[in-house]
Short mmCIF file of C-alpha atoms in Angstrom, two decimals:
data_model
loop_
_atom_site.label_atom_id
_atom_site.label_comp_id
_atom_site.label_asym_id
_atom_site.label_seq_id
_atom_site.Cartn_x
_atom_site.Cartn_y
_atom_site.Cartn_z
CA UNK A 139 -115.21 56.45 5.25
CA UNK A 140 -117.22 53.35 4.45
CA UNK A 141 -115.55 49.48 5.44
CA UNK A 142 -116.36 47.49 3.73
CA UNK A 143 -116.09 44.22 5.14
CA UNK A 144 -113.19 43.45 7.87
CA UNK A 145 -110.15 44.86 7.94
CA UNK A 146 -107.65 42.03 5.92
CA UNK A 147 -103.74 41.66 6.17
CA UNK A 148 -101.74 41.73 3.60
CA UNK A 149 -99.33 37.89 3.06
CA UNK A 150 -95.50 39.47 2.60
CA UNK A 151 -92.82 38.04 1.06
CA UNK A 152 -90.11 37.04 3.42
CA UNK A 153 -86.58 38.02 2.22
CA UNK A 154 -83.74 36.81 3.54
CA UNK A 155 -80.96 39.57 4.07
CA UNK A 156 -82.90 42.97 4.91
CA UNK A 157 -83.66 45.95 2.87
CA UNK A 158 -81.35 48.32 2.18
CA UNK A 159 -81.19 50.57 5.62
CA UNK A 160 -81.26 54.31 4.57
CA UNK A 161 -81.11 57.30 6.62
CA UNK A 162 -83.23 57.90 8.66
CA UNK A 163 -85.36 61.72 8.92
CA UNK A 164 -85.28 63.42 12.30
CA UNK A 165 -89.05 64.46 11.42
CA UNK A 166 -91.88 62.25 12.59
CA UNK A 167 -94.74 62.85 10.83
CA UNK A 168 -98.01 60.41 11.07
CA UNK A 169 -98.65 59.44 6.95
CA UNK A 170 -101.17 57.69 6.07
CA UNK A 171 -101.81 56.37 2.29
CA UNK A 172 -104.79 55.48 0.46
CA UNK A 173 -103.96 52.76 -2.44
CA UNK A 174 -101.76 49.41 -1.81
CA UNK A 175 -100.24 49.33 -5.99
CA UNK A 176 -96.74 49.57 -6.78
CA UNK A 177 -97.10 53.23 -6.15
CA UNK A 178 -98.46 53.73 -2.64
CA UNK A 179 -96.42 50.32 -1.23
CA UNK A 180 -93.43 52.38 -2.98
CA UNK A 181 -94.30 55.53 -1.26
CA UNK A 182 -94.66 53.64 2.28
CA UNK A 183 -91.41 52.23 2.13
CA UNK A 184 -89.92 55.39 1.25
CA UNK A 185 -91.06 57.34 4.13
CA UNK A 186 -90.83 54.34 6.49
CA UNK A 187 -87.42 54.30 6.18
CA UNK A 188 -86.66 57.60 7.26
CA UNK A 189 -88.89 57.31 9.92
CA UNK A 190 -92.35 58.89 9.36
CA UNK A 191 -95.18 56.29 10.99
CA UNK A 192 -97.11 55.86 7.63
CA UNK A 193 -100.30 53.49 7.16
CA UNK A 194 -101.71 51.91 4.14
CA UNK A 195 -105.32 51.96 3.70
CA UNK A 196 -106.94 50.66 0.73
CA UNK A 197 -110.06 48.51 -0.77
CA UNK A 198 -107.60 46.06 -2.62
CA UNK A 199 -104.25 44.70 -1.54
CA UNK A 200 -101.69 42.62 -3.22
CA UNK A 201 -102.54 41.14 -6.01
CA UNK A 202 -106.25 42.16 -6.48
CA UNK A 203 -104.55 45.38 -6.92
CA UNK A 204 -104.67 46.83 -10.65
CA UNK A 205 -100.82 46.72 -10.41
CA UNK A 206 -101.12 43.03 -9.74
CA UNK A 207 -102.16 42.38 -13.53
CA UNK A 208 -99.62 44.72 -15.16
CA UNK A 209 -96.91 43.60 -17.07
CA UNK A 210 -94.43 45.96 -14.86
CA UNK A 211 -92.04 46.14 -17.42
CA UNK A 212 -89.92 49.24 -17.05
CA UNK A 213 -90.68 51.34 -19.74
CA UNK A 214 -92.39 55.02 -19.83
CA UNK A 215 -95.54 53.92 -21.25
CA UNK A 216 -99.32 55.61 -21.78
CA UNK A 217 -98.22 58.73 -18.98
CA UNK A 218 -97.72 62.61 -19.98
CA UNK A 219 -95.76 64.66 -19.85
CA UNK A 220 -92.62 63.34 -20.92
CA UNK A 221 -90.36 65.81 -20.05
CA UNK A 222 -91.43 64.80 -16.31
CA UNK A 223 -92.34 61.48 -16.99
CA UNK A 224 -88.53 60.46 -18.08
CA UNK A 225 -86.47 61.77 -14.90
CA UNK A 226 -88.77 60.07 -13.00
CA UNK A 227 -88.77 56.95 -14.98
CA UNK A 228 -84.56 57.43 -14.92
CA UNK A 229 -84.47 57.35 -11.02
CA UNK A 230 -86.89 54.18 -11.27
CA UNK A 231 -84.73 52.55 -13.37
CA UNK A 232 -81.25 52.98 -11.42
CA UNK A 233 -83.91 51.97 -8.58
CA UNK A 234 -84.87 48.57 -9.95
CA UNK A 235 -81.54 48.17 -11.60
CA UNK A 236 -79.51 47.73 -7.85
CA UNK A 237 -83.13 45.97 -7.01
CA UNK A 238 -82.22 43.01 -9.62
CA UNK A 239 -78.96 41.92 -8.62
CA UNK A 240 -81.10 40.77 -5.22
CA UNK A 241 -83.30 37.97 -7.71
CA UNK A 242 -85.47 37.33 -4.06
CA UNK A 243 -87.03 40.86 -4.83
CA UNK A 244 -88.14 39.33 -8.07
CA UNK A 245 -87.12 42.31 -9.84
CA UNK A 246 -84.57 41.43 -13.03
CA UNK A 247 -83.10 42.57 -15.93
CA UNK A 248 -84.15 41.39 -18.89
CA UNK A 249 -83.79 42.09 -22.55
CA UNK A 250 -86.27 44.15 -24.12
CA UNK A 251 -87.22 44.22 -27.89
CA UNK A 252 -89.90 47.05 -29.08
CA UNK A 253 -91.07 46.64 -32.68
CA UNK A 254 -93.91 47.91 -35.25
CA UNK A 255 -95.78 46.45 -38.39
CA UNK A 256 -96.24 49.82 -39.69
CA UNK A 257 -93.06 52.22 -39.37
CA UNK A 258 -89.87 52.68 -38.78
CA UNK A 259 -88.99 53.47 -35.42
CA UNK A 260 -86.80 56.60 -33.64
CA UNK A 261 -85.10 55.67 -30.61
CA UNK A 262 -86.12 57.91 -28.22
CA UNK A 263 -82.86 59.90 -27.03
CA UNK A 264 -83.19 59.11 -23.13
CA UNK A 265 -82.77 55.42 -24.71
CA UNK A 266 -79.92 56.03 -26.14
CA UNK A 267 -77.39 56.34 -22.95
CA UNK A 268 -79.64 53.24 -21.50
CA UNK A 269 -77.90 50.91 -24.45
CA UNK A 270 -80.81 50.68 -27.40
CA UNK A 271 -79.88 49.57 -30.71
CA UNK A 272 -82.20 49.06 -33.35
CA UNK A 273 -82.91 45.85 -34.40
CA UNK A 274 -83.92 44.82 -38.23
CA UNK A 275 -85.84 41.84 -37.91
CA UNK A 276 -85.48 40.16 -41.01
CA UNK A 277 -81.17 40.29 -39.91
CA UNK A 278 -79.67 38.22 -37.69
CA UNK A 279 -79.18 40.71 -35.25
CA UNK A 280 -82.55 39.96 -34.09
CA UNK A 281 -80.78 36.81 -31.84
CA UNK A 282 -77.34 38.67 -31.28
CA UNK A 283 -76.62 35.69 -29.41
CA UNK A 284 -77.38 32.34 -30.09
CA UNK A 285 -76.36 28.82 -28.28
CA UNK A 286 -76.25 25.72 -30.58
CA UNK A 287 -78.77 24.19 -28.03
CA UNK A 288 -81.47 26.41 -29.00
CA UNK A 289 -80.55 27.54 -32.70
CA UNK A 290 -83.48 26.20 -33.53
CA UNK A 291 -85.66 27.36 -32.05
CA UNK A 292 -83.90 31.03 -32.40
CA UNK A 293 -84.45 30.76 -36.04
CA UNK A 294 -88.31 29.80 -35.92
CA UNK A 295 -88.76 33.29 -33.58
CA UNK A 296 -86.65 35.08 -35.67
CA UNK A 297 -88.81 33.78 -38.96
CA UNK A 298 -92.38 34.83 -37.20
CA UNK A 299 -90.56 38.23 -35.89
CA UNK A 300 -90.07 39.05 -40.30
CA UNK A 301 -93.53 40.34 -39.97
CA UNK A 302 -92.80 43.57 -38.23
CA UNK A 303 -91.32 46.37 -40.14
CA UNK A 304 -88.42 47.85 -37.38
CA UNK A 305 -87.37 47.93 -34.10
CA UNK A 306 -85.30 48.51 -30.78
CA UNK A 307 -83.66 46.72 -28.33
CA UNK A 308 -82.49 47.56 -24.79
CA UNK A 309 -82.10 46.39 -21.30
CA UNK A 310 -84.33 47.31 -18.74
CA UNK A 311 -85.53 45.96 -15.34
CA UNK A 312 -88.71 44.15 -15.42
CA UNK A 313 -90.80 43.37 -12.04
CA UNK A 314 -92.78 39.97 -11.30
CA UNK A 315 -95.58 40.66 -9.55
CA UNK A 316 -95.92 37.90 -8.56
CA UNK A 317 -93.15 38.53 -5.67
CA UNK A 318 -91.99 42.08 -6.38
CA UNK A 319 -95.20 43.17 -4.65
CA UNK A 320 -94.80 40.92 -1.48
CA UNK A 321 -90.99 41.84 -1.23
CA UNK A 322 -92.53 45.62 -0.67
CA UNK A 323 -95.31 45.17 1.42
CA UNK A 324 -93.15 43.05 3.40
CA UNK A 325 -89.94 45.57 3.45
CA UNK A 326 -92.69 48.15 3.77
CA UNK A 327 -94.24 46.28 7.56
CA UNK A 328 -90.67 44.99 8.09
CA UNK A 329 -90.23 49.17 8.42
CA UNK A 330 -92.89 49.78 10.41
CA UNK A 331 -95.67 50.09 8.11
CA UNK A 332 -99.09 48.80 8.77
CA UNK A 333 -101.59 47.57 5.56
CA UNK A 334 -105.04 47.42 5.80
CA UNK A 335 -107.67 47.01 2.78
CA UNK A 336 -111.16 46.68 2.47
CA UNK A 337 -111.24 49.80 3.32
CA UNK A 338 -112.46 52.50 0.86
CA UNK A 339 -113.18 56.50 1.56
CA UNK A 340 -114.82 58.49 0.26
CA UNK A 341 -113.31 61.65 0.08
CA UNK A 342 -109.75 62.26 1.65
CA UNK A 343 -111.11 64.40 4.78
CA UNK A 344 -112.24 61.32 5.97
CA UNK A 345 -109.04 59.98 6.56
CA UNK A 346 -108.28 59.94 10.85
CA UNK A 347 -107.86 63.41 11.51
CA UNK A 348 -104.66 61.78 13.92
CA UNK A 349 -102.56 61.00 10.45
CA UNK A 350 -100.95 64.10 9.92
CA UNK A 351 -100.44 63.66 5.95
CA UNK A 352 -102.17 62.30 3.97
CA UNK A 353 -100.89 61.08 0.26
CA UNK A 354 -103.50 60.26 -2.23
CA UNK A 355 -101.94 57.02 -4.44
CA UNK A 356 -105.34 55.97 -5.39
CA UNK A 357 -104.96 54.85 -8.91
CA UNK A 358 -107.90 55.17 -11.24
CA UNK A 359 -109.81 55.48 -7.95
CA UNK A 360 -108.84 59.07 -7.69
CA UNK A 361 -111.48 59.96 -10.38
CA UNK A 362 -114.10 59.70 -7.44
CA UNK A 363 -112.00 60.54 -4.75
CA UNK A 364 -111.39 64.11 -5.30
CA UNK A 365 -113.32 64.12 -8.55
CA UNK A 366 -110.93 64.47 -10.77
CA UNK A 367 -112.48 64.86 -14.15
CA UNK A 368 -108.84 64.13 -16.13
CA UNK A 369 -108.80 61.09 -15.18
CA UNK A 370 -109.90 58.13 -17.54
CA UNK A 371 -109.83 54.03 -17.37
CA UNK A 372 -107.39 52.52 -19.84
CA UNK A 373 -108.52 49.29 -19.93
CA UNK A 374 -105.90 46.53 -19.93
CA UNK A 375 -107.06 42.42 -20.09
CA UNK A 376 -103.53 40.07 -20.14
CA UNK A 377 -103.45 36.34 -20.13
CA UNK A 378 -101.16 33.93 -18.21
CA UNK A 379 -99.71 31.01 -19.77
CA UNK A 380 -97.23 29.14 -19.03
CA UNK A 381 -93.03 29.25 -20.21
CA UNK A 382 -92.67 29.81 -23.30
CA UNK A 383 -89.42 27.63 -23.57
CA UNK A 384 -86.05 29.87 -24.89
CA UNK A 385 -88.23 33.04 -24.57
CA UNK A 386 -85.51 34.98 -22.87
CA UNK A 387 -86.62 38.40 -23.83
CA UNK A 388 -89.93 40.75 -23.51
CA UNK A 389 -91.58 41.12 -27.36
CA UNK A 390 -93.57 44.39 -27.14
CA UNK A 391 -95.07 46.10 -30.66
CA UNK A 392 -97.48 49.40 -29.99
CA UNK A 393 -99.16 48.74 -32.87
CA UNK A 394 -102.79 47.75 -33.20
CA UNK A 395 -103.65 45.44 -32.09
CA UNK A 396 -101.14 45.87 -28.95
CA UNK A 397 -99.22 42.58 -28.05
CA UNK A 398 -96.49 41.75 -25.74
CA UNK A 399 -95.11 38.57 -24.21
CA UNK A 400 -93.58 38.93 -21.04
CA UNK A 401 -91.60 35.81 -20.19
CA UNK A 402 -91.47 35.60 -15.82
CA UNK A 403 -89.37 33.29 -13.65
CA UNK A 404 -92.46 30.97 -13.01
CA UNK A 405 -94.65 31.89 -16.16
CA UNK A 406 -95.32 34.18 -19.40
CA UNK A 407 -97.56 37.16 -19.67
CA UNK A 408 -99.41 37.90 -22.35
CA UNK A 409 -101.32 41.27 -23.77
CA UNK A 410 -103.13 43.00 -24.41
CA UNK A 411 -105.87 45.94 -24.93
CA UNK A 412 -105.36 49.69 -24.03
CA UNK A 413 -109.32 50.77 -24.02
CA UNK A 414 -111.27 53.37 -23.06
CA UNK A 415 -113.21 51.39 -20.90
CA UNK A 416 -114.12 51.10 -16.80
CA UNK A 417 -115.56 47.50 -17.55
CA UNK A 418 -113.29 44.98 -15.44
CA UNK A 419 -115.68 41.90 -16.68
CA UNK A 420 -113.46 39.36 -18.60
CA UNK A 421 -114.17 39.04 -22.70
CA UNK A 422 -112.95 35.77 -23.76
CA UNK A 423 -113.61 36.94 -27.29
CA UNK A 424 -110.10 39.34 -26.15
CA UNK A 425 -107.57 36.61 -24.19
CA UNK A 426 -108.55 34.65 -27.98
CA UNK A 427 -107.17 37.40 -29.82
CA UNK A 428 -104.03 38.34 -27.54
CA UNK A 429 -103.38 34.22 -27.45
CA UNK A 430 -103.30 33.97 -30.86
CA UNK A 431 -101.42 36.90 -32.26
CA UNK A 432 -98.97 36.68 -29.05
CA UNK A 433 -98.69 32.84 -30.67
CA UNK A 434 -98.16 33.95 -34.15
CA UNK A 435 -95.99 36.15 -33.07
CA UNK A 436 -93.81 33.69 -31.28
CA UNK A 437 -94.32 31.02 -33.99
CA UNK A 438 -96.01 28.70 -31.12
CA UNK A 439 -98.48 26.15 -30.55
CA UNK A 440 -101.32 28.27 -28.75
CA UNK A 441 -100.32 27.47 -24.76
CA UNK A 442 -102.95 26.66 -21.89
CA UNK A 443 -104.28 29.87 -20.45
CA UNK A 444 -103.83 29.44 -16.59
CA UNK A 445 -105.45 33.22 -15.73
CA UNK A 446 -107.19 36.22 -16.81
CA UNK A 447 -106.86 39.66 -15.61
CA UNK A 448 -108.37 43.32 -16.58
CA UNK A 449 -106.89 46.56 -14.90
CA UNK A 450 -108.15 50.18 -15.32
CA UNK A 451 -104.30 52.36 -15.99
CA UNK A 452 -105.07 55.11 -14.59
CA UNK A 453 -104.45 57.80 -17.18
CA UNK A 454 -105.19 61.43 -16.51
CA UNK A 455 -105.35 63.94 -19.79
CA UNK A 456 -103.77 66.41 -17.80
CA UNK A 457 -100.52 64.38 -17.07
CA UNK A 458 -99.10 62.78 -13.90
CA UNK A 459 -100.86 64.77 -10.60
CA UNK A 460 -97.66 64.94 -7.71
CA UNK A 461 -98.25 67.95 -5.86
CA UNK A 462 -98.76 69.28 -2.91
CA UNK A 463 -102.45 70.85 -1.63
CA UNK A 464 -104.41 71.17 1.37
CA UNK A 465 -107.80 69.40 2.66
CA UNK A 466 -110.27 71.63 3.70
CA UNK A 467 -109.49 70.48 6.94
CA UNK A 468 -106.53 72.05 7.15
CA UNK A 469 -104.32 68.83 6.90
CA UNK A 470 -101.89 68.56 4.10
CA UNK A 471 -102.65 66.24 0.96
CA UNK A 472 -99.69 65.04 -1.30
CA UNK A 473 -101.11 63.53 -4.42
CA UNK A 474 -99.27 61.11 -6.29
CA UNK A 475 -101.35 59.30 -9.30
CA UNK A 476 -102.39 59.53 -12.76
CA UNK A 477 -99.53 57.27 -14.25
CA UNK A 478 -101.38 55.57 -16.83
CA UNK A 479 -99.98 52.46 -17.66
CA UNK A 480 -96.00 53.40 -16.21
CA UNK A 481 -96.93 52.80 -12.79
CA UNK A 482 -94.05 50.50 -12.08
CA UNK A 483 -92.06 52.46 -14.25
CA UNK A 484 -92.10 55.91 -12.68
CA UNK A 485 -92.28 54.51 -8.79
CA UNK A 486 -89.25 55.11 -6.97
CA UNK A 487 -88.98 58.11 -8.92
CA UNK A 488 -92.17 59.51 -8.38
CA UNK A 489 -91.33 57.99 -4.61
CA UNK A 490 -88.49 60.17 -4.30
CA UNK A 491 -90.69 63.58 -5.28
CA UNK A 492 -92.68 62.74 -2.77
CA UNK A 493 -89.97 62.64 0.18
CA UNK A 494 -88.92 66.18 -0.87
CA UNK A 495 -92.66 67.31 -0.72
CA UNK A 496 -93.30 66.30 2.76
CA UNK A 497 -89.80 67.56 4.14
CA UNK A 498 -91.41 71.24 2.03
#
């Protein structure tokens, strides 16, 4: 095990009231989780609140993780196989919808409008029970409820959306990462969990032998940690801009160039890219393209860029790896990585599956 620097303390978000009380398990294994992104934190919460002694180890924590750079709107994206991804995603949808009832969690419900510039979008079967409806960009249905005070602004947005050929909308959870990650860390800490940052493991067997079980939530780091050649980095670059007046829905278009505008409590996230690359360096030209395209779609002047981020989505060509195995030293390990662009979208569903594997 290599320790980089000194263990980092983790800032936590103080939440009024308590986290939901879960029935505690009679089991009390000592568990080490590798990775402090949304997958590691959510697994930590589920296990710690059910009686396990859990510690999270990671090189980066909080906003420094890949999760901190995510748009974090619920939608199955860039993850396989769908027959497993969709059930995990729907289970997560329910968990996040419950959290959205408490604003201090950083979770909320938002209308997502998914568009295509070039083709007719088929509404996915899983989205229909969630209330998804077709949206014709050139018709008034793109703005179903318009208050007089913002009618002109809405008409401007509607006009710009005519460049899209088809789309659909549904209400989904949105996680404001500037709040939600701290909420998870705080909830994990209150359940007795510990987080240690600036820690790098060369291999899983380097985890201290006092831990009975290791859970691998290392994201793209699992490529080196367990020598998984199926993992590939899908590079995403985003720009944070000030809040856009009267933009109350998330707008996404997967056609090239990929674009999304995600309004949050205190700002708006513009994106993005999905390139096969491990380059974490910011590209000013890419930021300029992102801001220009989002501004064109929203029919606004180019806003000031407050911040820029790059993250590597951990896409696994053979599908999300969620399974129990054994380390060379005989200890059990549960792998939970390869979620691609669906880390937040799959987080609670996969964490519940991890818990079931812990008990097996």
